[in-house]
């Protein structure tokens, strides 16, 4: 399946910058996976930034390991890990090589390949197909095998819609579903989206 002509793939320069800037800028971009004979895509409506030395919730907080090696770059790669032994979670690697920083994609608004998403998820409600980091990877067919792959080429990547105009309104909140460094306001959501994964008190609007 061909992607819309207005969509453009993000280049390395998008990822190779401040992690908070990338987490904000990812809102409204489109995560695409073309695999299994189908293209599935969703508009990103929720992200969380994970930093390095100052962020106790980050997998990179205690340094590089075999599990988190992809977090250390280069930027523009996928970091995919298993959460609680059950769910694959998809992140984009950011900042300079060796930084150990990434942005978790927490929720999508499905826009392409809904039939394939429903088949994988066993869910019929569009709102619930990609509302959560574990749900969206199942819906798009993203697996642990995608850990470390380049987002700049190949079947998995992030795109922007060149026909979309105007800045998006965001809400900024503490991250959810974690216990360490839970007070840090590093979660970004598309304001008013019904596809956001979970409720949390809005700390700021941007």
Coordinates of N, CA, C and O in Angstrom, one line a residue, residues 18-24 27 46-51 54-57 102-104 106 170-176 178-189 200-206:
X18 N 17.9 18.1 21.1 CA 17.4 18.0 22.5 C 16.2 17.0 22.6 O 15.2 17.2 21.8
X19 N 16.2 16.1 23.5 CA 15.2 15.1 23.6 C 13.8 15.7 23.9 O 12.8 15.2 23.4
X20 N 13.7 16.7 24.7 CA 12.4 17.3 25.0 C 11.9 18.0 23.8 O 10.6 17.9 23.5
X21 N 12.7 18.6 23.0 CA 12.2 19.2 21.7 C 11.7 18.1 20.8 O 10.6 18.3 20.1
X22 N 12.3 17.0 20.7 CA 11.9 15.9 19.9 C 10.5 15.3 20.4 O 9.6 15.0 19.6
X23 N 10.4 15.2 21.7 CA 9.2 14.6 22.3 C 8.0 15.5 22.0 O 6.9 15.0 21.7
X24 N 8.2 16.8 22.0 CA 7.2 17.8 21.6 C 6.9 17.7 20.1 O 5.7 17.6 19.7
X27 N 4.6 15.0 18.4 CA 3.1 15.0 18.4 C 2.6 15.5 17.1 O 3.1 16.6 16.6
X46 N 0.7 11.2 21.9 CA 1.2 11.1 23.2 C 2.6 10.6 23.2 O 2.9 9.5 22.6
X47 N 3.5 11.3 23.9 CA 4.9 10.8 24.0 C 5.4 11.1 25.4 O 4.9 11.8 26.2
X48 N 6.5 10.4 25.8 CA 7.2 10.7 27.0 C 8.7 10.7 26.8 O 9.3 9.8 26.1
X49 N 9.4 11.7 27.3 CA 10.8 11.8 27.1 C 11.5 11.1 28.3 O 11.1 11.1 29.4
X50 N 12.6 10.4 27.9 CA 13.4 9.7 28.9 C 14.9 10.2 28.7 O 15.5 10.0 27.6
X51 N 15.4 10.8 29.8 CA 16.7 11.4 29.7 C 17.8 10.4 30.2 O 17.6 9.2 30.2
X54 N 20.2 12.3 34.7 CA 19.3 13.0 35.7 C 17.9 12.3 35.8 O 17.1 12.8 36.6
X55 N 17.7 11.2 35.1 CA 16.4 10.6 35.1 C 16.4 9.2 35.6 O 16.8 8.3 34.9
X56 N 16.0 9.0 36.8 CA 16.1 7.7 37.4 C 15.1 6.7 36.8 O 15.3 5.5 37.0
X57 N 14.1 7.1 36.0 CA 13.2 6.2 35.4 C 13.7 5.7 34.0 O 13.2 4.8 33.4
X102 N 15.9 8.9 24.8 CA 14.9 8.4 23.9 C 13.6 9.0 24.2 O 13.4 9.5 25.3
X103 N 12.6 8.8 23.3 CA 11.3 9.2 23.5 C 10.3 8.0 23.3 O 10.4 7.4 22.2
X104 N 9.6 7.7 24.3 CA 8.6 6.7 24.2 C 7.3 7.2 23.5 O 6.8 8.2 23.9
X106 N 3.6 6.7 23.2 CA 2.6 6.1 24.1 C 1.2 5.9 23.4 O 0.5 5.0 23.9
X170 N -0.6 21.5 22.9 CA -0.1 20.4 23.7 C -0.4 20.6 25.2 O -0.5 21.7 25.7
X171 N -0.6 19.5 25.9 CA -0.7 19.4 27.3 C 0.6 18.8 27.8 O 1.1 17.8 27.2
X172 N 1.2 19.3 28.9 CA 2.4 18.7 29.5 C 2.0 18.2 30.9 O 1.5 18.9 31.7
X173 N 2.4 17.0 31.2 CA 2.1 16.4 32.5 C 3.3 15.5 33.0 O 4.2 15.2 32.2
X174 N 3.2 15.1 34.3 CA 4.2 14.1 34.7 C 3.9 12.8 33.9 O 2.8 12.5 33.4
X175 N 5.0 12.0 33.8 CA 4.8 10.7 33.2 C 3.9 9.8 34.0 O 3.8 10.0 35.2
X176 N 3.3 8.8 33.3 CA 2.4 7.9 34.0 C 2.9 6.4 33.9 O 3.7 6.1 33.1
X178 N 4.8 4.8 36.0 CA 6.2 4.6 36.6 C 6.2 5.0 38.0 O 5.3 5.8 38.5
X179 N 7.2 4.6 38.7 CA 7.3 5.0 40.1 C 8.5 5.9 40.4 O 8.5 6.8 41.2
X180 N 9.6 5.7 39.6 CA 10.8 6.5 39.8 C 10.6 7.8 39.0 O 10.1 7.8 37.8
X181 N 11.1 8.9 39.5 CA 11.1 10.2 38.8 C 9.7 10.5 38.2 O 9.6 11.1 37.2
X182 N 8.7 10.1 38.9 CA 7.3 10.3 38.4 C 6.9 11.7 38.4 O 5.9 12.1 37.8
X183 N 7.6 12.6 39.2 CA 7.2 14.0 39.3 C 7.7 14.8 38.1 O 7.2 15.9 37.9
X184 N 8.6 14.3 37.3 CA 9.1 15.0 36.2 C 8.1 15.2 35.1 O 7.4 14.2 34.7
X185 N 7.9 16.4 34.6 CA 6.9 16.7 33.6 C 7.4 16.5 32.2 O 7.8 17.5 31.5
X186 N 7.4 15.3 31.8 CA 8.1 14.9 30.6 C 7.1 14.1 29.6 O 7.6 13.5 28.7
X187 N 5.8 14.3 29.9 CA 4.8 13.6 29.0 C 4.1 14.7 28.3 O 3.7 15.8 28.8
X188 N 3.9 14.5 27.0 CA 3.3 15.5 26.1 C 2.2 14.8 25.3 O 2.3 13.7 24.8
X189 N 1.0 15.5 25.3 CA -0.2 15.0 24.7 C -0.8 16.0 23.8 O -0.8 17.2 24.1
X200 N -4.3 12.1 33.4 CA -3.4 12.7 34.4 C -3.6 14.2 34.5 O -4.0 14.8 33.5
X201 N -3.4 14.7 35.6 CA -3.6 16.2 35.8 C -2.7 17.0 34.9 O -1.5 16.7 34.8
X202 N -3.2 17.9 34.1 CA -2.5 18.7 33.2 C -1.7 19.7 34.1 O -2.2 20.5 34.9
X203 N -0.4 19.8 33.9 CA 0.5 20.7 34.6 C 0.7 22.0 33.9 O 0.9 23.0 34.5
X204 N 0.8 21.9 32.6 CA 1.0 23.1 31.7 C 0.5 22.9 30.4 O 0.2 21.7 29.9
X205 N 0.3 23.9 29.7 CA -0.2 23.9 28.3 C 0.8 24.6 27.4 O 1.3 25.7 27.8
X206 N 1.0 24.0 26.3 CA 2.0 24.6 25.4 C 1.6 24.6 24.0 O 0.7 23.8 23.6

